[in-house]
Short mmCIF file of C-alpha atoms in Angstrom, two decimals:
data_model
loop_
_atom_site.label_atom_id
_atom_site.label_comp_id
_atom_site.label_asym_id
_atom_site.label_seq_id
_atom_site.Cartn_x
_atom_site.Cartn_y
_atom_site.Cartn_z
CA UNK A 14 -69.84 -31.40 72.12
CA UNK A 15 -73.22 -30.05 73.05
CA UNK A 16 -74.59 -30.96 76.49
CA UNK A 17 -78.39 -32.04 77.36
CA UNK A 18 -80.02 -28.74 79.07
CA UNK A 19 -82.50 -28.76 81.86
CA UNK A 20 -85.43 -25.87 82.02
CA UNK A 21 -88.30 -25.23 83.91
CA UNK A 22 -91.43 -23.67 82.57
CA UNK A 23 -93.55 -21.83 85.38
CA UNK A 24 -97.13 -20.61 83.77
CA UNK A 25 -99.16 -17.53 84.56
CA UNK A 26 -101.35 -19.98 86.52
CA UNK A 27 -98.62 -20.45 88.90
CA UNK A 28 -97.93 -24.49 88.19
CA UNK A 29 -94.51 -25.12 87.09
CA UNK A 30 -93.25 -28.13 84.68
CA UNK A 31 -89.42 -29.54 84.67
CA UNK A 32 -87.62 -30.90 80.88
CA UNK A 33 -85.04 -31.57 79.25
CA UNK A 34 -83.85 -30.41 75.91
CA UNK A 35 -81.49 -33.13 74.41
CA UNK A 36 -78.34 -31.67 72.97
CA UNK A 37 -78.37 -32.56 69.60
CA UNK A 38 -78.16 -29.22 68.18
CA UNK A 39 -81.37 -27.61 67.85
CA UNK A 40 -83.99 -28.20 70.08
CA UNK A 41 -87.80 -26.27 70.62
CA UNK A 42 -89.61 -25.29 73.96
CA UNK A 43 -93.87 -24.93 72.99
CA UNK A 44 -94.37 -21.74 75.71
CA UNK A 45 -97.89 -20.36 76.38
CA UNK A 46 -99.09 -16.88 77.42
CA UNK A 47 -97.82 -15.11 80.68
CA UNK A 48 -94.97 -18.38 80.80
CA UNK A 49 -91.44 -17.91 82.41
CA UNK A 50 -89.01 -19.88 81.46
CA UNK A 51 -85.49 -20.74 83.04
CA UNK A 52 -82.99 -22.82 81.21
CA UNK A 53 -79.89 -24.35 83.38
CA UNK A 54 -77.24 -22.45 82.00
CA UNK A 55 -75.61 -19.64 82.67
CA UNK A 56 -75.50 -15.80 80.79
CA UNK A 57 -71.84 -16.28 79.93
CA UNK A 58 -73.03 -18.90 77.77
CA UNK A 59 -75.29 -17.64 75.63
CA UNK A 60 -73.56 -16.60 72.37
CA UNK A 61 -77.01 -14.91 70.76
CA UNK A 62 -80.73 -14.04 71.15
CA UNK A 63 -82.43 -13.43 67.71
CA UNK A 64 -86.10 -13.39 66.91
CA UNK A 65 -87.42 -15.60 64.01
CA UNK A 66 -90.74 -14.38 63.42
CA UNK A 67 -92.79 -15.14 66.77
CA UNK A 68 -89.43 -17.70 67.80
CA UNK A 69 -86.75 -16.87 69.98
CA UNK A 70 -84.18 -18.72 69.05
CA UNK A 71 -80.86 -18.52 71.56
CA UNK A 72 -77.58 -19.93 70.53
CA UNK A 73 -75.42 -21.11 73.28
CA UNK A 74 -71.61 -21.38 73.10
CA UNK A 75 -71.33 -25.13 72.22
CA UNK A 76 -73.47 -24.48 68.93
CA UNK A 77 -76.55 -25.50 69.87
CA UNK A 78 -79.74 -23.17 69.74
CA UNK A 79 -82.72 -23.45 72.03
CA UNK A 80 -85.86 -22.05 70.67
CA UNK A 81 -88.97 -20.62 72.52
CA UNK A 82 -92.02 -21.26 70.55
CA UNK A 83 -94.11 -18.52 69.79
CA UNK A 84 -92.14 -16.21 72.86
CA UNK A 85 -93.89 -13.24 71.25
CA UNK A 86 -97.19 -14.10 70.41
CA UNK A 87 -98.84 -12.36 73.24
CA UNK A 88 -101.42 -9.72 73.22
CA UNK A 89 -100.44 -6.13 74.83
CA UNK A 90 -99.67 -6.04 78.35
CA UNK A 91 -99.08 -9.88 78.75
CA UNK A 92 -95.39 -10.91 78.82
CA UNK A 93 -93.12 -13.94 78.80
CA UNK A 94 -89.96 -13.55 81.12
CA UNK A 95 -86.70 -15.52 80.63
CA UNK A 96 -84.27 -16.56 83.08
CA UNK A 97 -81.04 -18.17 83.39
CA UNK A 98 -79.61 -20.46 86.18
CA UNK A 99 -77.01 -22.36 87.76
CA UNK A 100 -75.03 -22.75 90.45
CA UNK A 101 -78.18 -21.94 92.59
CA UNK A 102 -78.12 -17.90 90.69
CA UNK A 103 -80.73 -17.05 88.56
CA UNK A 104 -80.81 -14.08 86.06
CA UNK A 105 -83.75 -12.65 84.85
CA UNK A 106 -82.91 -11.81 81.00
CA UNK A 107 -84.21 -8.20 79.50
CA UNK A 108 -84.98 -8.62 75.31
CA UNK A 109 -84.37 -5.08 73.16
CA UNK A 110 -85.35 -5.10 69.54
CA UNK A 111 -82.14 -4.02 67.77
CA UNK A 112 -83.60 -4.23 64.47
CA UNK A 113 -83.55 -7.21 61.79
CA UNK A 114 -84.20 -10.06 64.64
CA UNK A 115 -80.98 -8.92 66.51
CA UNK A 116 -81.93 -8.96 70.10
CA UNK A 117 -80.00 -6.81 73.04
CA UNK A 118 -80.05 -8.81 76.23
CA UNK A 119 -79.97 -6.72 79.62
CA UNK A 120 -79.32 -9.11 82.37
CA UNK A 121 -80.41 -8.36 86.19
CA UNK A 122 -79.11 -10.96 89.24
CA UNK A 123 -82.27 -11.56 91.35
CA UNK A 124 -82.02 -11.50 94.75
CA UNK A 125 -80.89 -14.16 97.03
CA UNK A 126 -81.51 -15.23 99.94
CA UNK A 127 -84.63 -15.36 101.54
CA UNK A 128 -85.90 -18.40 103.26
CA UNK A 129 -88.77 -18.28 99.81
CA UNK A 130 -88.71 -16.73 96.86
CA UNK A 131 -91.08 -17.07 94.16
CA UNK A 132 -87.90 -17.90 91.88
CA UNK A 133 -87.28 -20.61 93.11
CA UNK A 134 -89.26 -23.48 91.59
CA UNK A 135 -87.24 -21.54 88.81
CA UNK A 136 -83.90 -22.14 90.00
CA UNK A 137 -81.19 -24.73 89.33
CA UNK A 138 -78.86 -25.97 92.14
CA UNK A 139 -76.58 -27.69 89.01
CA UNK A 140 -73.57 -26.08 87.43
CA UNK A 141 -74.11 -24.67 83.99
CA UNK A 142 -73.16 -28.25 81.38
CA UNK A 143 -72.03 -25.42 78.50
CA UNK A 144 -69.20 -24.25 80.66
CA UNK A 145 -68.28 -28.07 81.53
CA UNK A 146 -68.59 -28.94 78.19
CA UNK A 147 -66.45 -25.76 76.64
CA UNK A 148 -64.17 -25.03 79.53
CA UNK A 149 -63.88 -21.69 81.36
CA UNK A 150 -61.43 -19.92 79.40
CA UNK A 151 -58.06 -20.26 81.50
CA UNK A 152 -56.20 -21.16 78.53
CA UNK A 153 -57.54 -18.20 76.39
CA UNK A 154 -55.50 -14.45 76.26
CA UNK A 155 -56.86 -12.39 79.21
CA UNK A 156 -59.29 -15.13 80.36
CA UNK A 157 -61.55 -14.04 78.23
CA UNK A 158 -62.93 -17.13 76.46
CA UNK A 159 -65.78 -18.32 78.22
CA UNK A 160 -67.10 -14.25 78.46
CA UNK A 161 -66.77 -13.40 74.77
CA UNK A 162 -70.04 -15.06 73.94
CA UNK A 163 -71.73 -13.26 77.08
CA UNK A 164 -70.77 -10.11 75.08
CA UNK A 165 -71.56 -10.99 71.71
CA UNK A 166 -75.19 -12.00 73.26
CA UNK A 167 -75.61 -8.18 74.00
CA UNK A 168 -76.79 -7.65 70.60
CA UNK A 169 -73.81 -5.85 69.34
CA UNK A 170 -72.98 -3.57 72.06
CA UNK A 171 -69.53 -5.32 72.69
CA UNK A 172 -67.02 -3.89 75.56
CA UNK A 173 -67.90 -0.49 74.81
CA UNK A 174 -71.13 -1.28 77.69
CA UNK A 175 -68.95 -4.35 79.81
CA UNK A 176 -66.56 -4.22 82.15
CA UNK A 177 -64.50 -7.12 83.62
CA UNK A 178 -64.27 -5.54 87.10
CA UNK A 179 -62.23 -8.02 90.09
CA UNK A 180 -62.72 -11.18 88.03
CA UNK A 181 -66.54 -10.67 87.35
CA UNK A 182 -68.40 -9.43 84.17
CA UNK A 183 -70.57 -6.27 85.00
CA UNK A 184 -72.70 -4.87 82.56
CA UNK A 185 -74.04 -1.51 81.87
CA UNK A 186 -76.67 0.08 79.82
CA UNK A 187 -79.59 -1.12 82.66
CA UNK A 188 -78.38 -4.48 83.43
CA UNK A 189 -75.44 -6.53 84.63
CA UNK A 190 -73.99 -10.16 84.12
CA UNK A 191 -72.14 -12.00 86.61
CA UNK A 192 -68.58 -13.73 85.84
CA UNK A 193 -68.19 -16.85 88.00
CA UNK A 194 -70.99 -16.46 90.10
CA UNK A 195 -69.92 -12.91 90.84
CA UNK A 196 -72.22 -10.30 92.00
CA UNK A 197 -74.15 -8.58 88.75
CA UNK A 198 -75.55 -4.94 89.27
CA UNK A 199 -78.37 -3.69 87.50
CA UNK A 200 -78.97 0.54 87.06
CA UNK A 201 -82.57 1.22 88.59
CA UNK A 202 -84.41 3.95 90.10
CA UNK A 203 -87.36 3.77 92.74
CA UNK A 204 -90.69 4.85 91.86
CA UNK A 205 -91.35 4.33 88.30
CA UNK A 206 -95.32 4.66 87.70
CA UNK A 207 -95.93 6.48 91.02
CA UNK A 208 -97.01 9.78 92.04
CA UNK A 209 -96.19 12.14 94.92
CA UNK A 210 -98.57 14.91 95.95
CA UNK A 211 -96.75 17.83 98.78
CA UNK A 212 -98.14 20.51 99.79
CA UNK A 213 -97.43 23.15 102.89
CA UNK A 214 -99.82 20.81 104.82
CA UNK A 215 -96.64 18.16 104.48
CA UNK A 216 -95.33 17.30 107.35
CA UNK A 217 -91.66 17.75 107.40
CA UNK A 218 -91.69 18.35 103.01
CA UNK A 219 -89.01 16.56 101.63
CA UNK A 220 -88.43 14.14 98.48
CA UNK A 221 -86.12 11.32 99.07
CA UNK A 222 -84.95 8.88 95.73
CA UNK A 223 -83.12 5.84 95.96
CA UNK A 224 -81.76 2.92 93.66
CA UNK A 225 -79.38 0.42 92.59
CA UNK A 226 -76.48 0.63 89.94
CA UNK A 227 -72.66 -0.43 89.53
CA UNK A 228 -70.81 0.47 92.39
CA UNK A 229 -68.80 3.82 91.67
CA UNK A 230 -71.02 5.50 89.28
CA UNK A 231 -71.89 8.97 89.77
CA UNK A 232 -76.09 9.96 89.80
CA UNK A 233 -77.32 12.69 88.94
CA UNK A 234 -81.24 12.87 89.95
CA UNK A 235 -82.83 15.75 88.55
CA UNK A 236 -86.51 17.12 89.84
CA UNK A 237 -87.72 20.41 88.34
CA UNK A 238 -84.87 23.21 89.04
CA UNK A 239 -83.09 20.99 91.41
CA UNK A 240 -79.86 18.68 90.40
CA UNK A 241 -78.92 16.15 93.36
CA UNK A 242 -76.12 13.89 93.20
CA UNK A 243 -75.07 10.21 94.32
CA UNK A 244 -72.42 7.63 94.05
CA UNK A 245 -73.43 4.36 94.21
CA UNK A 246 -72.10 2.11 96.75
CA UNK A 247 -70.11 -1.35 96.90
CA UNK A 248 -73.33 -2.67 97.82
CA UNK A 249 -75.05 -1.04 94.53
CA UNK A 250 -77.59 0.84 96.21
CA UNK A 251 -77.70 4.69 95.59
CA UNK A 252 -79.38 7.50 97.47
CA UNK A 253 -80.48 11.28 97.95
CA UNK A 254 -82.75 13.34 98.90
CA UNK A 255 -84.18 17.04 98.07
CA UNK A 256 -85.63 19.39 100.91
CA UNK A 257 -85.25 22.68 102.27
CA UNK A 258 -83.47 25.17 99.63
CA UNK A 259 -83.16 21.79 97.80
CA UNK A 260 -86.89 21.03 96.86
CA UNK A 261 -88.33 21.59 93.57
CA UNK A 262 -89.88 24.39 92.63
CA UNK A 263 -93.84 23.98 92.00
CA UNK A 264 -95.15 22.16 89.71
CA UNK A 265 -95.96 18.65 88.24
CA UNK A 266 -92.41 17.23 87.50
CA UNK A 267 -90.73 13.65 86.49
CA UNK A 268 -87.35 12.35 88.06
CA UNK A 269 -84.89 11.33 86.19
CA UNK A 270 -81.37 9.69 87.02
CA UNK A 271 -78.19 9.94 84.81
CA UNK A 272 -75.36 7.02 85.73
CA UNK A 273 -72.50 7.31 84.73
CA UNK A 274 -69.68 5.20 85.02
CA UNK A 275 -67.45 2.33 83.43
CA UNK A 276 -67.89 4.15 80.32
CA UNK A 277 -71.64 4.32 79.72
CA UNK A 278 -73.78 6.22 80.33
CA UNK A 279 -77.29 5.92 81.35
CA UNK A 280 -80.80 8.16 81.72
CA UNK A 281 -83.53 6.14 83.17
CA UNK A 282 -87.07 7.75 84.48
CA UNK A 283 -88.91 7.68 87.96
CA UNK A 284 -91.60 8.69 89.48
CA UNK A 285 -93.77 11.58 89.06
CA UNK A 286 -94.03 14.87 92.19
CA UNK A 287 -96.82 17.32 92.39
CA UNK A 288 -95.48 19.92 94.31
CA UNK A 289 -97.36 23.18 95.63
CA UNK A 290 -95.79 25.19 98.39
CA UNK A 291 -97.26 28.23 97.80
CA UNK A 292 -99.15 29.90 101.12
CA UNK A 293 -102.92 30.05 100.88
CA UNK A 294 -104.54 33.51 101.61
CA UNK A 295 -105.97 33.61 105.39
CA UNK A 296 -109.82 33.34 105.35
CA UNK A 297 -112.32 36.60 105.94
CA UNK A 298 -112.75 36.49 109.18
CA UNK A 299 -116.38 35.83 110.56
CA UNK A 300 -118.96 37.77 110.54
CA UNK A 301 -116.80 40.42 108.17
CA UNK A 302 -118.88 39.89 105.27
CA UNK A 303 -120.97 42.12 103.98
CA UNK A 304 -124.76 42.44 104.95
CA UNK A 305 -127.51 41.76 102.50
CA UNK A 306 -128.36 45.79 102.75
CA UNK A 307 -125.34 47.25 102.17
CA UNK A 308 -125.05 45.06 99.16
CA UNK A 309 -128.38 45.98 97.97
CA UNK A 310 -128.07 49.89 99.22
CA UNK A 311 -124.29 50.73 99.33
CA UNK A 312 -124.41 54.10 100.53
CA UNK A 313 -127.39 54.11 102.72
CA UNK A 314 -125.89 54.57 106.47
CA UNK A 315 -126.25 51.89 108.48
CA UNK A 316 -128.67 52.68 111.65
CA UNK A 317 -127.73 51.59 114.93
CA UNK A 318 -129.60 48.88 116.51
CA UNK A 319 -130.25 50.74 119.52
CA UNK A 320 -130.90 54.28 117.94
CA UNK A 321 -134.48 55.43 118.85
CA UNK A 322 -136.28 55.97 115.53
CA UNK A 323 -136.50 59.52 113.99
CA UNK A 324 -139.20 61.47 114.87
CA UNK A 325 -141.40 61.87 111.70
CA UNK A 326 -144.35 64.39 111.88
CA UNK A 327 -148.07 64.05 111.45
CA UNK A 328 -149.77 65.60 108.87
CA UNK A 329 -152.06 68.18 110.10
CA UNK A 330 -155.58 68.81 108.98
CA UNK A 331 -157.44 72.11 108.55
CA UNK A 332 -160.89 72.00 110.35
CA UNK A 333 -162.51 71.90 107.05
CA UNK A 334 -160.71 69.22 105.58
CA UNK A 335 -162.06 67.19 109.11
CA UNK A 336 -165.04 64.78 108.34
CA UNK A 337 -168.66 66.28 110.07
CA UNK A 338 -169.62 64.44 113.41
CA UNK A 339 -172.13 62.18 113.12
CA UNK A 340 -175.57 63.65 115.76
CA UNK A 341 -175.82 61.37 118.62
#
């Protein structure tokens, strides 16, 4: 039995719109440039995401699809952004071309809250109607019923990049998917597009990175020469820092973080660090240049200021040489 579908479409404008897409099996959403669109249902739901020329068509776990009308027609640098809610959670939804109009999904929990978000003319207070409508998956081996199309939606990557971890569903490879209305961790890094400048001038010259992943994995954050590493906490933030014997060498270098952890791996880039420690020569002192003579005369002595000039001797004149006197 498929179940009628609420979704909100907020455009690049800022004004947001509120629908309903009947349940009768398949069922089209026009979207425009910049739009971002949240249906009420939830990411274990979602069986597939597959492109159909500029469609994206997204077939939920009671056989229905939901299509996005022209999703990716847009020019370069304008995107569309997807989201998924219930329950009062929303989950923004990452797209990867896997080739043949199969679609990897990444998924990444957005914060909660704040007393305003701008998510929330996005987000839907009601429970997701798929998992009402298709139960929860008690009755299936391992309680897996309800999460096997949550993993098929990954495009293929299967178990092999999930883990059911204390009842919820967290998901590697850059993005996470909550069981339940469990907590979903996504792997980040801090400073993506950014670029530090130190120098000896520096006050107190250190570089500190930070980030989020799946609590437990190992991260190794790698500047120039120098290897830190972290372990994310339960709270899925990450941390460390380089100074000292620590700090990079000099030059212009990239960091990058490998996670590790629930059997994935991951290598994701952040931001850029000019570094130059090297001492500057001290300045001539003043007055220590040369002068403009002994630049033009090198090896003519240099006479004191003071020194009384040489004596230098007239030339004398024989009494012939002298001119006659004029008569008074």
């Amino acid at each position: 039995m498929s179940s009628a579908i609420d979704f909100a479409v907020r455009t690049s404008a800022g004004g947001t719109t509120y629908g309903t897409v009947a349940g009768d099996g398949s069922n089209f959403i026009q979207t425009g440039l910049g739009d971002s669109i949240s249906l009420n249902v939830s990411p274990q739901s979602v069986l597939s995401y597959t492109r159909h020329g500029n469609d994206l068509v997204i077939e939920l776990a009671d056989g229905q699809t939901v299509t996005l009308a022209d999703w990716f027609d847009t020019p370069p640098g304008v995107q569309n952004h997807l989201y998924l809610s219930s329950d009062n959670m929303i989950t923004e939804v990452f797209l990867t071309d896997l080739g043949n109009g199969v679609l990897g999904a990444d998924l990444s929990l957005a914060a909660g809250g704040e007393k305003w978000s701008p998510l929330d003319s996005l987000r839907f207070g009601d429970s997701d109607p798929v998992v009402a409508a298709v139960g929860t998956g008690e009755d299936e081996p391992a309680g897996m019923g309800i999460f096997a199309p949550a993993l098929l939606g990954l495009g293929g990557t299967g178990l092999g990049a999930a883990a059911l971890v204390g009842g919820g569903l967290i998901i590697g490879g850059g993005g996470g998917g909550g069981g339940g209305g469990g907590p979903t961790f996504s792997r980040t890094i801090d400073g993506g597009g950014t670029t530090t400048t130190i120098t000896t001038n520096t006050p107190q010259p250190g570089i500190a990175v930070s980030g989020t992943g799946i609590p437990g994995d190992t991260v190794a954050v790698t500047i120039g020469n120098q290897t830190r590493n972290a372990t994310v906490a339960a709270d899925g933030t990450w941390s460390t820092t380089f100074s000292g014997n620590t700090l990079p060498a000099d030059g212009t270098h990239t960091a990058t973080a490998v996670f590790t952890g629930n059997g994935t791996t991951d290598t994701l880039t952040g931001g850029g660090f000019d570094i130059d420690m090297t001492p500057r020569p001290s300045p001539r002192p003043k007055g220590s240049s040369p002068t403009a003579r002994s630049k033009i005369w090198p090896n003519m002595p240099m006479a004191s200021p003071c020194a009384a000039p040489p004596n230098r001797a007239r030339p004398s004149m024989s009494p012939s040489a002298r001119p006659a006197s004029k008569a008074p």
